[in-house]
Short mmCIF file of C-alpha atoms (C1' of nucleotides) in Angstrom, two decimals:
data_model
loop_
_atom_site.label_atom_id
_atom_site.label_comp_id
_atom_site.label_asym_id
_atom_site.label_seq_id
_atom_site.Cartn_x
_atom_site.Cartn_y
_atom_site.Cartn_z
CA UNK A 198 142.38 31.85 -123.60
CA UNK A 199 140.39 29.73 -126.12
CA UNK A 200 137.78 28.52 -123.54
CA UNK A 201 137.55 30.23 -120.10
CA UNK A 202 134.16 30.00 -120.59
CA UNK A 203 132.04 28.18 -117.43
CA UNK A 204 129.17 26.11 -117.57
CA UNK A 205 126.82 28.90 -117.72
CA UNK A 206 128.38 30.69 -120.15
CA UNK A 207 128.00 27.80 -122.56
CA UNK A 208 124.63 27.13 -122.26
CA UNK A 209 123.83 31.15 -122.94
CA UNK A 210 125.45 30.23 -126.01
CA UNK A 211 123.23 27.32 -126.91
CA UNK A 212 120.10 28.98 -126.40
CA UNK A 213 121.10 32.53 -128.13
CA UNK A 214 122.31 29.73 -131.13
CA UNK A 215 118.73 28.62 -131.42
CA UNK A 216 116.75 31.54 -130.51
CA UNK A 217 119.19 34.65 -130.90
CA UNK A 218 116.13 37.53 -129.86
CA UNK A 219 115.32 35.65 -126.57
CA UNK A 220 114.63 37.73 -124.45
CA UNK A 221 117.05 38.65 -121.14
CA UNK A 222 114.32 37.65 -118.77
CA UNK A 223 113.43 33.97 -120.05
CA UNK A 224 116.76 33.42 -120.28
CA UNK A 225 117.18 34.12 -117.01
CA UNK A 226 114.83 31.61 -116.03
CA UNK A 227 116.23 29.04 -117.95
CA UNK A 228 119.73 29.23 -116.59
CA UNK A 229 118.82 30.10 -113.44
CA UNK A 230 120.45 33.66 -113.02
CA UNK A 231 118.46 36.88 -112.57
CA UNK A 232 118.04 38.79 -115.64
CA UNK A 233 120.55 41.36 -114.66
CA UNK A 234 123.35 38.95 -114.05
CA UNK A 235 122.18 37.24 -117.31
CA UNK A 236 122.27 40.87 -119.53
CA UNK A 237 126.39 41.32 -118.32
CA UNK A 238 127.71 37.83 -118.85
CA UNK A 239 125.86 38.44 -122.94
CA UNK A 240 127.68 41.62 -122.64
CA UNK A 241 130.47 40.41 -121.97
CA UNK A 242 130.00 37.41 -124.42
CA UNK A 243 130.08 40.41 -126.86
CA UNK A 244 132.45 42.56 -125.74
CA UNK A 245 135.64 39.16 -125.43
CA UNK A 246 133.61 38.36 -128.94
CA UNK A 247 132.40 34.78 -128.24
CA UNK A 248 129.12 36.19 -129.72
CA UNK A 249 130.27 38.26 -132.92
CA UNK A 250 126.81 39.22 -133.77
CA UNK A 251 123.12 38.17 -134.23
CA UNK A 252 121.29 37.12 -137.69
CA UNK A 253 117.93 36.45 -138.74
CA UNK A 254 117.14 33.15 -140.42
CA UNK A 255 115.69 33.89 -143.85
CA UNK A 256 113.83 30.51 -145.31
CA UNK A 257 115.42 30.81 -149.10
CA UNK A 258 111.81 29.02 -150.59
CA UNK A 259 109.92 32.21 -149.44
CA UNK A 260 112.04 34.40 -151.35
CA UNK A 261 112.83 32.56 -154.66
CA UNK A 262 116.04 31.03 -154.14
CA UNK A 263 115.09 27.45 -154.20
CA UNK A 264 118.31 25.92 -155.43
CA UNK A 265 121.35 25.02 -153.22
CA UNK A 266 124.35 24.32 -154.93
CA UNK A 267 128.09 23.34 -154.09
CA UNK A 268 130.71 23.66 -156.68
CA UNK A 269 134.57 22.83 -156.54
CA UNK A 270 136.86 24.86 -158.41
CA UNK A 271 140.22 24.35 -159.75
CA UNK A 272 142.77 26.87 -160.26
CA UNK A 273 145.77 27.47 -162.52
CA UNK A 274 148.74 27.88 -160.40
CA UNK A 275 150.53 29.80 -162.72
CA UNK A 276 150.70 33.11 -160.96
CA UNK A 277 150.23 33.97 -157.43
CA UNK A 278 147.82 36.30 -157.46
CA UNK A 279 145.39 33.32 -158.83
CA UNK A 280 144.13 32.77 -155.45
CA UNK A 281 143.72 36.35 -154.01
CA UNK A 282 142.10 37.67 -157.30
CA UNK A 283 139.50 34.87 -156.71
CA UNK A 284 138.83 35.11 -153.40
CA UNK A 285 138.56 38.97 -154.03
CA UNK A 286 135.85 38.20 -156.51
CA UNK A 287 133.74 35.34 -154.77
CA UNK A 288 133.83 37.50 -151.71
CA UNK A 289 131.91 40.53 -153.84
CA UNK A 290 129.67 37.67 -155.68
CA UNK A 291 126.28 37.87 -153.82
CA UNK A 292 124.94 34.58 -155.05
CA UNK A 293 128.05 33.24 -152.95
CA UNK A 294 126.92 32.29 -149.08
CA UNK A 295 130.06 30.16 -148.30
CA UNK A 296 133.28 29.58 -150.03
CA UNK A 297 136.49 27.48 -148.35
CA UNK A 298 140.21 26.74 -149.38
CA UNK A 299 140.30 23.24 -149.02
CA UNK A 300 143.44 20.58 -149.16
CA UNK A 301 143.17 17.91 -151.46
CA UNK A 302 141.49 17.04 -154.75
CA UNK A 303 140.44 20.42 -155.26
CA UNK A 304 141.33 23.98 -154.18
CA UNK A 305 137.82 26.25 -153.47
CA UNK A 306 134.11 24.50 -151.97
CA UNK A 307 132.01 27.06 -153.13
CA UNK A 308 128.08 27.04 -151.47
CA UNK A 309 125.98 29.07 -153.81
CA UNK A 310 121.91 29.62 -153.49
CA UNK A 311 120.15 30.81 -156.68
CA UNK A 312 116.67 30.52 -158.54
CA UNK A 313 116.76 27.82 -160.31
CA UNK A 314 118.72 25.73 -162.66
CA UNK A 315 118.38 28.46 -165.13
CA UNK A 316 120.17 30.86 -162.97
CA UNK A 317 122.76 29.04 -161.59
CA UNK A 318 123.72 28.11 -165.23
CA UNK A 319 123.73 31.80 -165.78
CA UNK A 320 126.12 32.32 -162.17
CA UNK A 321 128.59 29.57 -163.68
CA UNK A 322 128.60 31.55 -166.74
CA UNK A 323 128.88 34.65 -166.04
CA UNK A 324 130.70 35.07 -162.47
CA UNK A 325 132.95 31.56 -162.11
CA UNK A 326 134.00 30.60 -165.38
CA UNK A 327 134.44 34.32 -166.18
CA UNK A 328 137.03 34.75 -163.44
CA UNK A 329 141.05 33.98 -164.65
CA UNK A 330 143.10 31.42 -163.51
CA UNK A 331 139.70 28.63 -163.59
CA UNK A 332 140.86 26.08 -164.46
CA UNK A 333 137.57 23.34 -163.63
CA UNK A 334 134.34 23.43 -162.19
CA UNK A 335 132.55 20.35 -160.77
CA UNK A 336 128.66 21.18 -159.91
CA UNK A 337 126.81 19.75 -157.47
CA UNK A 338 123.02 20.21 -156.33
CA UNK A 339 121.77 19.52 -153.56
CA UNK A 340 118.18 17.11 -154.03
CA UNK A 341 117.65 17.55 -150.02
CA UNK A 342 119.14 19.36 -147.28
CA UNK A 343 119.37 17.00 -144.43
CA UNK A 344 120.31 19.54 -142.05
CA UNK A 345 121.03 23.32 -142.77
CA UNK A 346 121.94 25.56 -140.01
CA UNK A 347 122.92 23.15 -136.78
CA UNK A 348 124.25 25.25 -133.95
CA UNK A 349 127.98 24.30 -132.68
CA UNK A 350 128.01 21.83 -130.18
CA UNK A 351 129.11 23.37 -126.79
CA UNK B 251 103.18 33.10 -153.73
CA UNK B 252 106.93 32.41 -153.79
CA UNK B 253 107.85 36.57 -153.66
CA UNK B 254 104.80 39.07 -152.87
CA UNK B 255 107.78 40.84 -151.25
CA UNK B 256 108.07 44.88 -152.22
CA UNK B 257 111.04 46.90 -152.00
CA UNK B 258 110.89 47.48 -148.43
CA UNK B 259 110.27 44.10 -146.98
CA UNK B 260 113.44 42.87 -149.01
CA UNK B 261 115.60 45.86 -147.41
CA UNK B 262 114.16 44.58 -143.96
CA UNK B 263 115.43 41.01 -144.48
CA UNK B 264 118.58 42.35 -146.23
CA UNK B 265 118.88 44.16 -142.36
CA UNK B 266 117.85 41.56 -140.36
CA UNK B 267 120.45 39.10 -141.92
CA UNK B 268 123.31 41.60 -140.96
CA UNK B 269 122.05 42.65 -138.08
CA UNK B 270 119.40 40.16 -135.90
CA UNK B 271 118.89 42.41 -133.17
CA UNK B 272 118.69 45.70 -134.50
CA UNK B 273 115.86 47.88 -132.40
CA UNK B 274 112.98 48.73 -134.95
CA UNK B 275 113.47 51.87 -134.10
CA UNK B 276 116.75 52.20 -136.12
CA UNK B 277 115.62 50.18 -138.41
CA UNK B 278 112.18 52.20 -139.14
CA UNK B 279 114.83 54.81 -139.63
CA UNK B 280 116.93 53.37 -142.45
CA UNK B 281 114.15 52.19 -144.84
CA UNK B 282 112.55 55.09 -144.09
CA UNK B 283 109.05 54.28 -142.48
CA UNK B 284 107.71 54.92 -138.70
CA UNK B 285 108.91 52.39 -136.08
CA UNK B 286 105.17 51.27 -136.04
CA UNK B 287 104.48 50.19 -139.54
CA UNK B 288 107.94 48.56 -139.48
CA UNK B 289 107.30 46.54 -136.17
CA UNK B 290 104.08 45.39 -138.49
CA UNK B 291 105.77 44.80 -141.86
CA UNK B 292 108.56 42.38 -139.68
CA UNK B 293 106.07 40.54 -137.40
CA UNK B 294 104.41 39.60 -140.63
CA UNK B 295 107.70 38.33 -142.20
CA UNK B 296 108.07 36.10 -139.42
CA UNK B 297 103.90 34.94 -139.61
CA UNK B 298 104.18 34.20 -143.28
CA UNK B 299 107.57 32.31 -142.57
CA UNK B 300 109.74 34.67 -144.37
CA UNK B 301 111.49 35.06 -141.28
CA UNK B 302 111.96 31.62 -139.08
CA UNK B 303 113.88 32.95 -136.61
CA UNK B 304 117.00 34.51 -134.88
CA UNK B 305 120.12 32.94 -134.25
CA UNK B 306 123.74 34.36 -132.50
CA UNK B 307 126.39 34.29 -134.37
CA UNK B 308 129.08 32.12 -131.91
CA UNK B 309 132.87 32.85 -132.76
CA UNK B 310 133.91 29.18 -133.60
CA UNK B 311 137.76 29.47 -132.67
CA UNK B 312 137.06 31.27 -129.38
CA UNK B 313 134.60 28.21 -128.72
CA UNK B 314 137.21 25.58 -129.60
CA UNK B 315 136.28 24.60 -132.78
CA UNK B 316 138.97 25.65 -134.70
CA UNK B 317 138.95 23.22 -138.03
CA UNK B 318 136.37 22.60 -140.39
CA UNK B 319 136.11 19.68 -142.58
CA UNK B 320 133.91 19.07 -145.68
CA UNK B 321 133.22 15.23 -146.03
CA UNK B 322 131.79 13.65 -149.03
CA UNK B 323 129.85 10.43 -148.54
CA UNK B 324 129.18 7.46 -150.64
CA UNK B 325 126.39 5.04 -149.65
CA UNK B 326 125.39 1.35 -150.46
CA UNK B 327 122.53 0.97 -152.08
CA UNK B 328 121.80 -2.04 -151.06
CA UNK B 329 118.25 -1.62 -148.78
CA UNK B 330 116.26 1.34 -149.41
CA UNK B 331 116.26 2.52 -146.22
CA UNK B 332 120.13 3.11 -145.90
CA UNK B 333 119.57 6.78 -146.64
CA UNK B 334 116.76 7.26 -144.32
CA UNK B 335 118.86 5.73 -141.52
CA UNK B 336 121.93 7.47 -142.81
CA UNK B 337 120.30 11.05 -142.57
CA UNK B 338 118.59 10.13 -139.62
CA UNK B 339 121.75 9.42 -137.66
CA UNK B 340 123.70 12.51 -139.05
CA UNK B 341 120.57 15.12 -137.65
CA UNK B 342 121.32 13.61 -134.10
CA UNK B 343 125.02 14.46 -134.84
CA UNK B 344 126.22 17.39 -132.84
CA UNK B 345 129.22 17.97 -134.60
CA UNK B 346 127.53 17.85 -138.00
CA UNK B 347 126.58 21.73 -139.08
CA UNK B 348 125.29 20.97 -142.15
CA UNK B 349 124.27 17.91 -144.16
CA UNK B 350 123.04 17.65 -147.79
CA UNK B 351 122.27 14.83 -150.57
CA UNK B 352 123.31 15.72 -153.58
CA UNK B 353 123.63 14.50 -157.41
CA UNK B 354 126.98 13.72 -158.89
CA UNK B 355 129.43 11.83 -157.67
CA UNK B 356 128.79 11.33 -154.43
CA UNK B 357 125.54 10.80 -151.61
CA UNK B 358 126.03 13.14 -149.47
CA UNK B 359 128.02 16.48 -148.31
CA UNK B 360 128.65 16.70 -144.87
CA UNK B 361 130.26 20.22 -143.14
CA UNK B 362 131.31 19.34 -139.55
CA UNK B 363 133.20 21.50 -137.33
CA UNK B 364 136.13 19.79 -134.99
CA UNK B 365 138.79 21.16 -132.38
CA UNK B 366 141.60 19.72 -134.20
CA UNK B 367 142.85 17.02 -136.25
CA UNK B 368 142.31 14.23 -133.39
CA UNK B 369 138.73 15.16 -132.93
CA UNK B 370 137.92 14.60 -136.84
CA UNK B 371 139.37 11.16 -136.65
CA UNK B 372 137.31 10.28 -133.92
CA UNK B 373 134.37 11.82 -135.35
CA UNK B 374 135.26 10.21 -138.53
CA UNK B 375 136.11 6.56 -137.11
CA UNK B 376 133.35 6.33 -134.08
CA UNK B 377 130.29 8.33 -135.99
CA UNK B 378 130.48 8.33 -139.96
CA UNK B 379 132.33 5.25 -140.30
CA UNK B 380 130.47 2.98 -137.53
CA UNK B 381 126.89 4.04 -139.76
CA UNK B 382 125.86 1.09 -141.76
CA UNK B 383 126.01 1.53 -145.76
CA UNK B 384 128.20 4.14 -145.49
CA UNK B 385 130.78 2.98 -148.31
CA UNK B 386 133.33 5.36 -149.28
CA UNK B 387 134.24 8.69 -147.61
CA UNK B 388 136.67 11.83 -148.51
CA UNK B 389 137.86 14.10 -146.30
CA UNK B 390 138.27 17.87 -147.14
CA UNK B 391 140.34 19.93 -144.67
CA UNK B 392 139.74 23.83 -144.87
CA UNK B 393 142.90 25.44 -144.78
CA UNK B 394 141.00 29.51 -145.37
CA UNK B 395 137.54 30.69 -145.04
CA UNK B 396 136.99 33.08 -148.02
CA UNK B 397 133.32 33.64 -146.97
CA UNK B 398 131.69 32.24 -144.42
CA UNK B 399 128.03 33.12 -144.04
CA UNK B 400 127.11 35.77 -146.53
CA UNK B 401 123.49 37.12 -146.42
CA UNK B 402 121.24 35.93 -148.82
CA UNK B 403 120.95 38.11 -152.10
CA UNK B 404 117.62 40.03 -152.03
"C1'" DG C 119 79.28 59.61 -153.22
"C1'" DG C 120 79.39 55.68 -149.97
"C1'" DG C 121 81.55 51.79 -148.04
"C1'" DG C 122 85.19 48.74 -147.47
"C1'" DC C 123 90.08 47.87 -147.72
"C1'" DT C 124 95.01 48.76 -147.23
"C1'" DG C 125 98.98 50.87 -145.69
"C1'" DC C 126 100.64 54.28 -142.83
"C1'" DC C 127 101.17 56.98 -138.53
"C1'" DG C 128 101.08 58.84 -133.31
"C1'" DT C 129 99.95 57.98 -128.74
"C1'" DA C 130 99.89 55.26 -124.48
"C1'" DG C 131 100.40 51.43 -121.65
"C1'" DA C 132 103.22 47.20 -121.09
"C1'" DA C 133 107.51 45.05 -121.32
"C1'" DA C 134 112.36 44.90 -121.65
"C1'" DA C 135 117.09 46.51 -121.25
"C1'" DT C 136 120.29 49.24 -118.62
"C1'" DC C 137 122.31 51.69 -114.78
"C1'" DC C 138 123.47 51.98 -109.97
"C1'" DG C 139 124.29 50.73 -105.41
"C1'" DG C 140 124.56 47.08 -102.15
"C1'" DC C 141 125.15 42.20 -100.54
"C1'" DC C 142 127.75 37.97 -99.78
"C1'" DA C 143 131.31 34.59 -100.02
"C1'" DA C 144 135.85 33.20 -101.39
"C1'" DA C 145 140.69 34.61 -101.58
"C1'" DC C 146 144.37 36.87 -99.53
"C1'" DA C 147 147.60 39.52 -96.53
"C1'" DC C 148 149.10 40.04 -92.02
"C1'" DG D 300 141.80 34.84 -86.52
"C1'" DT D 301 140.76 39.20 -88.52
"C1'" DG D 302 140.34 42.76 -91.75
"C1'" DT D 303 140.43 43.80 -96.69
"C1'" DT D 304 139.74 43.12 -101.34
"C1'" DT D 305 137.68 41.14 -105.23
"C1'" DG D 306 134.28 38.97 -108.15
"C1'" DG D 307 129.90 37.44 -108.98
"C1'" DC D 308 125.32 38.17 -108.04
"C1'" DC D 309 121.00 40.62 -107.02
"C1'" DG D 310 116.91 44.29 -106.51
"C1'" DG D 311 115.05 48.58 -107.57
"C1'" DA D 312 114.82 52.83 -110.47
"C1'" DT D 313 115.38 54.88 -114.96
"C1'" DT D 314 115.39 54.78 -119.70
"C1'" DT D 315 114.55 52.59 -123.91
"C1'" DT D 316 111.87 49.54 -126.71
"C1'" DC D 317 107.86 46.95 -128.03
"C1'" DT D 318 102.97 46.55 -128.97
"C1'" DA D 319 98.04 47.31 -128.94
"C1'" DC D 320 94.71 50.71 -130.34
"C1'" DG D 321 92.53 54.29 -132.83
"C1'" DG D 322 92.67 57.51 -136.55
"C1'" DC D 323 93.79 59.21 -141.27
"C1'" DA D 324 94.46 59.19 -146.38
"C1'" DG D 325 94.38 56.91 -150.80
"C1'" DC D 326 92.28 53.33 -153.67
"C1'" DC D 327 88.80 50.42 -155.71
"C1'" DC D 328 84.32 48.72 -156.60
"C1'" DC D 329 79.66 49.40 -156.85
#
DNA sequence: GGGGCTGCCGTAGAAAATCCGGCCAAACAC
DNA sequence: GTGTTTGGCCGGATTTTCTACGGCAGCCCC
């Protein structure tokens, strides 16, 4: 159930990972299938959702967000709504691009992309420290992205 | 330079993030323009690098990658070149998604995605460990992802 | 006003995706 | 062994989508 995928199948994935708009034909070619045979295994990639959608990559430069940032967050785990009423908000905070419940010396990895320093002083400001139950923040940001977007290994 | 972007071209990428493969058709019809002038306003997103490309989005459980790890990473800095080879080796990584250096307390943040438990000690012991310089690490299991790869704000 | 520029649109030919029917080989029942 | 079924694959026809081209309207500068 978690992998009755073939050979094929897995390299469809690899090549929509890198280039998601390919299109049916010249992926065909480079699996070796004809392009109809090709168009129903995607479709069915979709349909048993191995492939849960398709994205375009945005480069964050070009459009003013030039500052990656990770942040831990503690909470207070006095009541137990803590957790959902945060998740509830980071999920509606656009700024936001990842966040993760994580075991160990923390509880939340947030991933955050803003402007610059000046608005990501604003974010911490206004949406984290803002929320209840935060207890600490540590801030961390990034000098260089060694890799950003790698595909999953398959 | 950073944002000659007007109100359409930021609805586009807004679009495009959510939905890759959307015909321009459809979307000509939700900003409102002809499917003509929006097949031109998108192929010059991609020519002026606003848009680098398409990607799938792959279902990591179905796949077999069920547990994601955050690692933090503290080099030596003993030779200069530690963090060249360091960030070097990590890019040719398959299980690494994401790598970044960062200021604070540690060198680097490193999001990997595993099967299971075993597979991040092996990855641990036989790729992050066995790099030279590589000093300290800490190992952050996630136990829930809040948000996983929201859009970027525009 | 004239000329150039920009952004928009409709049409038409090219390309791609999709639907449909048929082929072939492996699996199976008897 | 033989007939049947099933699953995966393919080619051709239809429909949808993309793209190249030409035209139109507003704007600016001279």
């Amino acid at each position: 159930m978690t992998t009755d995928l073939d050979r094929i199948d897995r390299r469809i994935l690899a090549i929509l990972q890198v280039d998601g708009r390919i299109a049916a034909v010249d992926l065909a070619e480079r699996i070796g299938l004809s392009p109809t045979t090709t168009g129903e295994r995607l479709r069915r990639l979709q349909k048993e959702g191995y492939v849960t959608g398709f994205a375009a990559r945005v480069d964050p430069q070009r459009v003013g967000l030039g500052l990656l940032v990770f942040v831990e967050v503690l909470l207070d785990k006095t009541t137990p709504d803590v957790f959902d009423r945060f998740a509830a908000a980071i999920r509606r905070a656009p700024e936001v691009l990842e966040c993760h419940m994580v075991a160990g010396g923390f509880d939340y990895l947030v991933k955050t992309r803003v402007a610059d320093m000046a608005a990501y002083r604003r974010f911490l400001g206004d949406v984290l420290l803002s929320l209840p139950g935060v207890r600490e923040t540590r801030t961390y940001a990034v000098m260089e992205e060694v890799k950003n977007d790698g595909p999953l290994p398959l």
